[in-house]
Coordinates of C-alpha atoms and ligand atoms in Angstrom, one line a residue:
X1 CA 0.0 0.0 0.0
X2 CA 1.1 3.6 -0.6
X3 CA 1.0 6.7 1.3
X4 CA -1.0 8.6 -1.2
X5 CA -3.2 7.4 -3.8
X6 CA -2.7 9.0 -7.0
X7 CA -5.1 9.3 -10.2
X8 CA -5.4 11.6 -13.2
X9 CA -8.7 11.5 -14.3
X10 CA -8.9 14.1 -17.1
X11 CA -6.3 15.8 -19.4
X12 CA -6.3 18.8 -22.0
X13 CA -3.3 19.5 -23.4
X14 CA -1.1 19.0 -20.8
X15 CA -3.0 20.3 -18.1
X16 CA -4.9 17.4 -15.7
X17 CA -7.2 17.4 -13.1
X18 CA -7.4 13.9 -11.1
X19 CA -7.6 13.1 -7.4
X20 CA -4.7 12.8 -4.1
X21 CA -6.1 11.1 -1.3
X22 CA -3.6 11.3 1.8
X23 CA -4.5 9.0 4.9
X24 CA -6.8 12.5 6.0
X25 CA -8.6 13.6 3.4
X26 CA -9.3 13.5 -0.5
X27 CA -7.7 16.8 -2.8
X28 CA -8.8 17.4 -6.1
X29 CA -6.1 19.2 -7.9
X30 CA -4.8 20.9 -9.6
X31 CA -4.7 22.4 -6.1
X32 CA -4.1 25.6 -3.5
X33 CA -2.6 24.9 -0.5
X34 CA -3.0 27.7 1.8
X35 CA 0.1 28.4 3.7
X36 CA -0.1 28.0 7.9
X37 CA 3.2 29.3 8.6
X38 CA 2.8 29.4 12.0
X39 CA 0.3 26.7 12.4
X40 CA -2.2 29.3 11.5
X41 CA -3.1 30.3 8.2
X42 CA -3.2 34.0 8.7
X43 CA -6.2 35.6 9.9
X44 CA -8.3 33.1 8.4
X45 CA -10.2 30.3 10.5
X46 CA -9.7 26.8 10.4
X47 CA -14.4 26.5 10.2
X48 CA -13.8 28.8 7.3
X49 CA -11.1 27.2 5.4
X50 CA -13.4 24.0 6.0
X51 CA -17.0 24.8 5.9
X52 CA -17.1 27.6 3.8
X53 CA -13.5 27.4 1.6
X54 CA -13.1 23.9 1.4
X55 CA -9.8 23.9 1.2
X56 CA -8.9 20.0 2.1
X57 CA -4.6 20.5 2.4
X58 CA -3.0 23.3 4.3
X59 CA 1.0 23.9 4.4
X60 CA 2.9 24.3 7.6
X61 CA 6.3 25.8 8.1
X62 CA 8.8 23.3 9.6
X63 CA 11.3 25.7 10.7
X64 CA 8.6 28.4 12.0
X65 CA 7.2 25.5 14.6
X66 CA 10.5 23.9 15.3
X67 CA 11.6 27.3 16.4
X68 CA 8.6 28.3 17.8
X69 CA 6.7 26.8 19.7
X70 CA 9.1 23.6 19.5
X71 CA 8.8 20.4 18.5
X72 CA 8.7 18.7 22.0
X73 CA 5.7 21.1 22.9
X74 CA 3.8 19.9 19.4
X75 CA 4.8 16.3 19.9
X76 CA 3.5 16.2 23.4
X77 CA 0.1 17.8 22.5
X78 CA -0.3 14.9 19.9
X79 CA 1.0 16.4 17.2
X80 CA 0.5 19.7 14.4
X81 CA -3.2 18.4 14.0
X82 CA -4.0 17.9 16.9
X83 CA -2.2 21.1 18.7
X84 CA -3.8 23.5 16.0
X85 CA -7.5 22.0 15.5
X86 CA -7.1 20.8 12.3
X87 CA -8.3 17.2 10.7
X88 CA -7.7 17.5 7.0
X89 CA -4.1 17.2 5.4
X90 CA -0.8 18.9 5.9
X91 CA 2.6 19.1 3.9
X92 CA 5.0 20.7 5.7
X93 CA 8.1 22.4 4.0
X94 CA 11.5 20.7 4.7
X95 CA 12.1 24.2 6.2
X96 CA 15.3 24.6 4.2
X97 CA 13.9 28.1 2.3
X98 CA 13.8 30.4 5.6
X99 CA 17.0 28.7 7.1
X100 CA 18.2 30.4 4.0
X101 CA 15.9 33.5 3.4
X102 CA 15.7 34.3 7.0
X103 CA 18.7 33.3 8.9
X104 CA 22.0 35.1 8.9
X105 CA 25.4 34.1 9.4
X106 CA 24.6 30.4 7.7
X107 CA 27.0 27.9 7.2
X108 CA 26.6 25.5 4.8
X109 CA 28.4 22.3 5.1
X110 CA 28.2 18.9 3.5
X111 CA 26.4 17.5 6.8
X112 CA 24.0 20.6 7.2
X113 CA 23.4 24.1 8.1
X114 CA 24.4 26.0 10.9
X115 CA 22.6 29.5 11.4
X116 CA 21.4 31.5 13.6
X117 CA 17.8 31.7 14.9
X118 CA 15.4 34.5 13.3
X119 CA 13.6 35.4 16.7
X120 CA 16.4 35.1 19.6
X121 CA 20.6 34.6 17.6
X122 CA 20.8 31.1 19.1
X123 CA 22.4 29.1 17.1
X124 CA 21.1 26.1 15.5
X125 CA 22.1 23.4 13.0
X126 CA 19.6 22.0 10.3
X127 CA 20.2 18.5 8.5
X128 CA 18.4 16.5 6.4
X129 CA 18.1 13.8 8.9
X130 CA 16.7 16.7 11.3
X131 CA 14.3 17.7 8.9
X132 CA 12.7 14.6 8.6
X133 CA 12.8 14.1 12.1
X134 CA 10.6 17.8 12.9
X135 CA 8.2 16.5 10.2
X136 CA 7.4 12.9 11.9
X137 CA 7.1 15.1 14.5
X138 CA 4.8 17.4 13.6
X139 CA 3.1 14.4 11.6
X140 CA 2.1 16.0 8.1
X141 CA 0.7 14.1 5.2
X142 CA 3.1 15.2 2.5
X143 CA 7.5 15.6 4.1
X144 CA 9.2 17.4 1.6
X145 CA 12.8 16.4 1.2
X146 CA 15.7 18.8 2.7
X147 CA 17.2 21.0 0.2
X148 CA 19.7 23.7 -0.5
X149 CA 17.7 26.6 -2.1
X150 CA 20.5 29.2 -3.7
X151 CA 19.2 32.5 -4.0
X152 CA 18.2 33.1 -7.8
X153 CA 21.1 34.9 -9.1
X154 CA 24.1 32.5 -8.3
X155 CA 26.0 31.4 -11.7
X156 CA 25.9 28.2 -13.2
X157 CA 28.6 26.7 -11.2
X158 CA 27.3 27.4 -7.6
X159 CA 23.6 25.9 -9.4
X160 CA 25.4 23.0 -10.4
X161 CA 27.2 22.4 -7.1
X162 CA 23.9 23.0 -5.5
X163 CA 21.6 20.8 -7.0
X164 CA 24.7 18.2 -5.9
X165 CA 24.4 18.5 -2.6
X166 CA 20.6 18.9 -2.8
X167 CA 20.6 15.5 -4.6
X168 CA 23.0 14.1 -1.9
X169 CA 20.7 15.2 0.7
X170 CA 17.4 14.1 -0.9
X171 CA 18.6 10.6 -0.2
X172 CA 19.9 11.1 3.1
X173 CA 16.3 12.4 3.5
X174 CA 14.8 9.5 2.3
X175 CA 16.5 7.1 4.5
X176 CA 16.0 9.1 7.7
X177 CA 12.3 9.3 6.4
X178 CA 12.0 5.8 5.8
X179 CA 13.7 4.5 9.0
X180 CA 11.0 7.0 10.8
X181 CA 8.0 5.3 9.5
X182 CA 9.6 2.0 10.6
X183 CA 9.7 3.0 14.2
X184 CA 6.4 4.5 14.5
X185 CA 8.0 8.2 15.0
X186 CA 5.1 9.9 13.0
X187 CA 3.0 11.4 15.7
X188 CA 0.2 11.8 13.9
X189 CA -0.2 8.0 12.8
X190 CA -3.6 7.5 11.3
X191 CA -5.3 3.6 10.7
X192 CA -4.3 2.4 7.4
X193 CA -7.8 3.0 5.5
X194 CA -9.3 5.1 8.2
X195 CA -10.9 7.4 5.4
X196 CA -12.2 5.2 3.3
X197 CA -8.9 5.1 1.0
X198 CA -6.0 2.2 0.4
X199 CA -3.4 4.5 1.4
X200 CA -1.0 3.0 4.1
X201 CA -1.5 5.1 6.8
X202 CA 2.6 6.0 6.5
X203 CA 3.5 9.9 5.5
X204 CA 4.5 10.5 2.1
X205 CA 8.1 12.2 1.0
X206 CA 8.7 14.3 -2.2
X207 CA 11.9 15.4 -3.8
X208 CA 12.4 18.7 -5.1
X209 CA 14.3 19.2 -8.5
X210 CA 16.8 22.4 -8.0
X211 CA 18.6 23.9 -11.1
X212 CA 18.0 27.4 -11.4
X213 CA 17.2 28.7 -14.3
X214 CA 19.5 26.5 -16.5
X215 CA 17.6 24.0 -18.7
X216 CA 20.2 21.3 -18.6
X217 CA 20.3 21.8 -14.9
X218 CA 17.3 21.1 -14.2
X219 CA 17.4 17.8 -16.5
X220 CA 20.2 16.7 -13.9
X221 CA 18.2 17.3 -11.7
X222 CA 15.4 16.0 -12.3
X223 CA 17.3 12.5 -13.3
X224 CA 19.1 12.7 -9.8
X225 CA 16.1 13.3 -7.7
X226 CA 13.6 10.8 -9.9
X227 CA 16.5 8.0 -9.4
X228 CA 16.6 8.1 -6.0
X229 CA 12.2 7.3 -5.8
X230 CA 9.6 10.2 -4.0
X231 CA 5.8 9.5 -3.7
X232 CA 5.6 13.1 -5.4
X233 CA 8.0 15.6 -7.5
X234 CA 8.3 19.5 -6.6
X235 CA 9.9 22.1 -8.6
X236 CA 11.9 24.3 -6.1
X237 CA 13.8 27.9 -6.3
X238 CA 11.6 29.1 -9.2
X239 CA 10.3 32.9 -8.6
X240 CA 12.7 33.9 -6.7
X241 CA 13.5 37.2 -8.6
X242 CA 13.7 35.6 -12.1
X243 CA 12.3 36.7 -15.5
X244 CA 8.6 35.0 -16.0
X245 CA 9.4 33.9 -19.0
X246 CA 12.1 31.9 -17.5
X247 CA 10.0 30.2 -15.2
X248 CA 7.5 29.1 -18.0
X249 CA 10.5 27.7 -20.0
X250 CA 11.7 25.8 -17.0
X251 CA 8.7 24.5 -16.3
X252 CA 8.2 23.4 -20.4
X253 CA 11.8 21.9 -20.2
X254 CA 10.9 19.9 -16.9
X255 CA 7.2 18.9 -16.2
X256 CA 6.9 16.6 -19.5
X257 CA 10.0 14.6 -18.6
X258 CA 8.7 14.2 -14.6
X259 CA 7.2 10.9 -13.7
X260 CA 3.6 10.7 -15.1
X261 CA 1.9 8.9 -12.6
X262 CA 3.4 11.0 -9.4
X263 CA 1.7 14.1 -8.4
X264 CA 3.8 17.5 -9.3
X265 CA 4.0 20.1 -7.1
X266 CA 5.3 23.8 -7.7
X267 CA 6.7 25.8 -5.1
X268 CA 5.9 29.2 -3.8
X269 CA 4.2 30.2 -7.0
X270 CA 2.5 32.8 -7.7
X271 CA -0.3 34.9 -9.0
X272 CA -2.9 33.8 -10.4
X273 CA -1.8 33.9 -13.7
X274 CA 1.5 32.2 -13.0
X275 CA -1.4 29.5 -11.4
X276 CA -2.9 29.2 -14.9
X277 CA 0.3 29.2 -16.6
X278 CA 1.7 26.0 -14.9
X279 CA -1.6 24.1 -15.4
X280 CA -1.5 24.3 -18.6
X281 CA 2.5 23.3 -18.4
X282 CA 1.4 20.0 -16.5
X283 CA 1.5 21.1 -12.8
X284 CA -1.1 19.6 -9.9
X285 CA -0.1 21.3 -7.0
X286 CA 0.0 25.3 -5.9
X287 CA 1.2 26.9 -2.6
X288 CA 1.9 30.5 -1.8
X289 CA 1.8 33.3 0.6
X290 CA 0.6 35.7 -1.6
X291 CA -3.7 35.7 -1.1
X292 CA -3.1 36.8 2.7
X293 CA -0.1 38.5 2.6
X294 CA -1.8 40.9 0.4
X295 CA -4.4 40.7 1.6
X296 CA -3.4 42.5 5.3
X297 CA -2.0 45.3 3.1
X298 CA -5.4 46.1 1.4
X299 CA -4.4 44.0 -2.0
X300 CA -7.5 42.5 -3.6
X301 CA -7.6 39.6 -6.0
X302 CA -10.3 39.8 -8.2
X303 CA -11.7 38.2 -11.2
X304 CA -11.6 41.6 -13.1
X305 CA -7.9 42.4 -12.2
X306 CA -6.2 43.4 -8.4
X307 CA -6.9 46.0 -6.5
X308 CA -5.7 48.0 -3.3
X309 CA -8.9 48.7 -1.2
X310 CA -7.2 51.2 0.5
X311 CA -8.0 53.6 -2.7
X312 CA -9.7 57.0 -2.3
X313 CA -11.8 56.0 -5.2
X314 CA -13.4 53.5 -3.2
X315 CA -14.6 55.9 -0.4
X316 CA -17.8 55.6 -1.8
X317 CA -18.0 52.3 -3.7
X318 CA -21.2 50.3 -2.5
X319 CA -19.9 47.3 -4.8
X320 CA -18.8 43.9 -3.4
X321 CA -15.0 43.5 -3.8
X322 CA -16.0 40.8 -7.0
X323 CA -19.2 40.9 -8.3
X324 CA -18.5 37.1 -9.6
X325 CA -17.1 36.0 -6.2
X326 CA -19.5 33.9 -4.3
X327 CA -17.8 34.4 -1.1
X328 CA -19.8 35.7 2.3
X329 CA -17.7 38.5 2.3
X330 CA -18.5 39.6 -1.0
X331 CA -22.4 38.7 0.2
X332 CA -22.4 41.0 2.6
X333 CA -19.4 43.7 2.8
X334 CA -18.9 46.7 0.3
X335 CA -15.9 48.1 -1.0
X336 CA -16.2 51.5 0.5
X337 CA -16.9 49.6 4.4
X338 CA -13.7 47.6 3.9
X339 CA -11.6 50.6 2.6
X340 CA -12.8 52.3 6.0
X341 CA -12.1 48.9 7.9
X342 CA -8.0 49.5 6.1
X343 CA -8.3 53.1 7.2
X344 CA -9.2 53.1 10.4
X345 CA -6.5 50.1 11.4
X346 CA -9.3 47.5 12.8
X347 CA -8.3 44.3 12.2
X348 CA -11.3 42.6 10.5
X349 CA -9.8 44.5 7.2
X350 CA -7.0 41.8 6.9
X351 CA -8.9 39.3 8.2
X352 CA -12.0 39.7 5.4
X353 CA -9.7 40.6 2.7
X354 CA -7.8 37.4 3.2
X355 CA -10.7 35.6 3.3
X356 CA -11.8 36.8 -0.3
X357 CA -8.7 36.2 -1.3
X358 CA -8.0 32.4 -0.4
X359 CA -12.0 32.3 -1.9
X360 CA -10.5 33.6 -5.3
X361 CA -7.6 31.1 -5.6
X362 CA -9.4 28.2 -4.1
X363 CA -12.8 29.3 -6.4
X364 CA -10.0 29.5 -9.2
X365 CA -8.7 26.1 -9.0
X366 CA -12.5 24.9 -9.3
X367 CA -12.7 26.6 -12.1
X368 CA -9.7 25.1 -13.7
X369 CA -10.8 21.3 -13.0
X370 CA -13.8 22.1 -14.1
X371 CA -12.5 23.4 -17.4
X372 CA -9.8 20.4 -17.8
X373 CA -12.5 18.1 -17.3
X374 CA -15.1 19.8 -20.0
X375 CA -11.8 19.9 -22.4
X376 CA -12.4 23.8 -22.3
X377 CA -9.3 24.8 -21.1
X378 CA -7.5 26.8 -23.4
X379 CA -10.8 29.1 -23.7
X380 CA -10.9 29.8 -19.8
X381 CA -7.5 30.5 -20.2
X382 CA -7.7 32.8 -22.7
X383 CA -10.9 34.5 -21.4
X384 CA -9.6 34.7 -17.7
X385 CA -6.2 36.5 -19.2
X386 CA -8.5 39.1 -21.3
X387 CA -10.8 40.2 -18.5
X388 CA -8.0 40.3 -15.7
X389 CA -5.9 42.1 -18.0
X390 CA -9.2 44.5 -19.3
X391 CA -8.9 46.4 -15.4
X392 CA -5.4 46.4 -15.3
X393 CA -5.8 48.9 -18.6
Ligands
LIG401 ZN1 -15.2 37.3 -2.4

């Protein structure tokens, strides 16, 4: 039995829409995973993101809750689920892109990282094999294997020595991970086929393929990472600074040449058009910051184009933030309250916006099974491009 169950059901082009059932729940994807970072998803309640979003897989931030509030304090209160109310799935990151985003004074050696800790300057030390450890810990659905992530404008030579080590440690993950789920370490063990599903009841690891912006890299990669074996591919250190078009010619070099019956997952990205742009490219899986973190400065997502609510010109505006968003805060709240909400400081201006937000790139990903499965999905593309790019004019 595997950890996951995997199954494309429809295809256009090379966009698919098909089914991921994790020992908690059943994802339709392609899919948005709203980001936890610190076991909460920002402003935004777990009912909602159930009852009223269904979103049905969150991310959570391995080094956020190893630093804070620990791992012992999680593991001793059952686990990530159980300690922040939450039933459905998780993947947590491998917490390798804030040791090196946030963290100064890193050192990178061939056994791990040493760096120093965002909130206090104590210094810690990251591995692979303590990666894997914090996420059997924590007990997500989905580990993601520990790997370097260079910033995006290192040369070819410091990519290709990256994506070296990152290949080394992908398979020093996998056998930490593995001898884990031997012992039992997952803290959040679930009944083999306690939802309905013949999935083992084991977590599930991806690899991530590294390479930069560099074609040929990335094949290396990709061959490096697929020989070693993951339940599920990512595609790491893309938009980090680099052209778009680079992106979508990575993606075009890399997606048709990953394993076909694994899901493939895309990390960090993006807007919503980058969203639409790696469908179509052949990617399942979506996570990213970017519908809350806007969304606490006033940025709007909307079918029609993005907008800052904070705007004078919507002093007066008695229109719901999208008239085609079928969310309970475009039900009830206009644009001119929730400009005055931003103005005034009060804190349910974040918290609505965010909600919208996660509503328009959950309500989006719908949209785009739906399409895949009707074989209509160069048309939404094309028609979702035109009228988001109509306001922007
Ligand atoms: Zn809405």
């Amino acid at each position: 039995m595997q950890p996951i169950e995997w199954k494309v059901e429809a295809r256009d082009g090379e966009a698919r829409t098909g089914t991921l059932i994790t020992r908690r729940s059943l994802i339709e994807t392609p899919v948005f995973m709203p980001v936890g970072t610190q076991g909460t998803v920002k402003g935004v309640r777990f009912e909602w993101l159930e009852e009223e979003l269904d979103a049905r897989i969150i991310l959570g931030n391995t080094y956020h809750l190893w630093i804070r509030p620990g791992t012992d304090v999680i593991g001793r209160l059952g686990g990530l689920h159980r300690f922040i109310s939450w039933e459905r799935s998780i993947l947590t990151d491998s917490g390798g892109f804030q040791v090196f985003s946030l963290s100064d004074l890193r050192r990178i050696g061939e056994e791990g990282v040493e760096f120093r800790s965002h909130l206090d300057g104590t210094k810690l030390f990251m591995s692979p094999e303590i990666s894997m450890e914090i996420q059997a810990a924590l007990g997500s659905e989905i580990v993601m294997a520990f790997d370097e992530c260079p910033p995006g404008d290192l040369g070819r030579d410091e990519i290709e020595r990256s994506l070296e080590l990152t290949a080394r440690w992908a398979k020093r993950s996998k056998q930490r991970f593995e001898e884990l789920q031997d012992s039992g370490a997952d803290r959040a063990f679930v009944e083999p086929g306690s939802n309905g599903a013949a999935v083992s009841g084991r977590q599930a690891l991806f690899g991530i393929i590294q390479g930069g912006g560099f074609t040929d890299l990335r094949s290396k990669s990709l061959e490096r990472t697929v020989g070693i074996g993951f339940d599920g591919y990512a595609i790491g250190g893309l938009s980090v600074g680099e052209e778009k078009s680079v992106m979508y010619e990575v993606l075009e070099s890399v997606t048709p040449r990953m394993p076909e019956d694994r899901p493939r997952y895309l990390m960090g990205v993006g807007t919503p058009e980058d969203l639409i742009e790696a469908v179509s490219r052949g990617v399942d899986m979506f996570d990213c910051v970017l519908p809350t973190r806007n969304g606490r400065t006033g940025g709007v997502f909307t079918s029609r184009g993005d907008l800052n609510i904070r705007n004078a010109g919507y002093r007066d505006d008695e229109t719901p933030l999208d008239e085609d968003c079928g969310c309970s805060v475009c039900a009830r709240y206009s644009r001119a309250y929730l400009r005055h909400l931003y103005t005034a400081k009060e804190m349910l201006g974040p918290i609505l916006i965010s909600h919208h937000n996660l509503s328009f790139y959950l309500g989006l990903m719908k949209k785009v099974r739906a399409a895949i499965r009707a074989g209509e999905f160069e048309p939404f593309r094309k028609t979702f491009a035109e009228r988001r790019a109509e306001a922007a004019n």
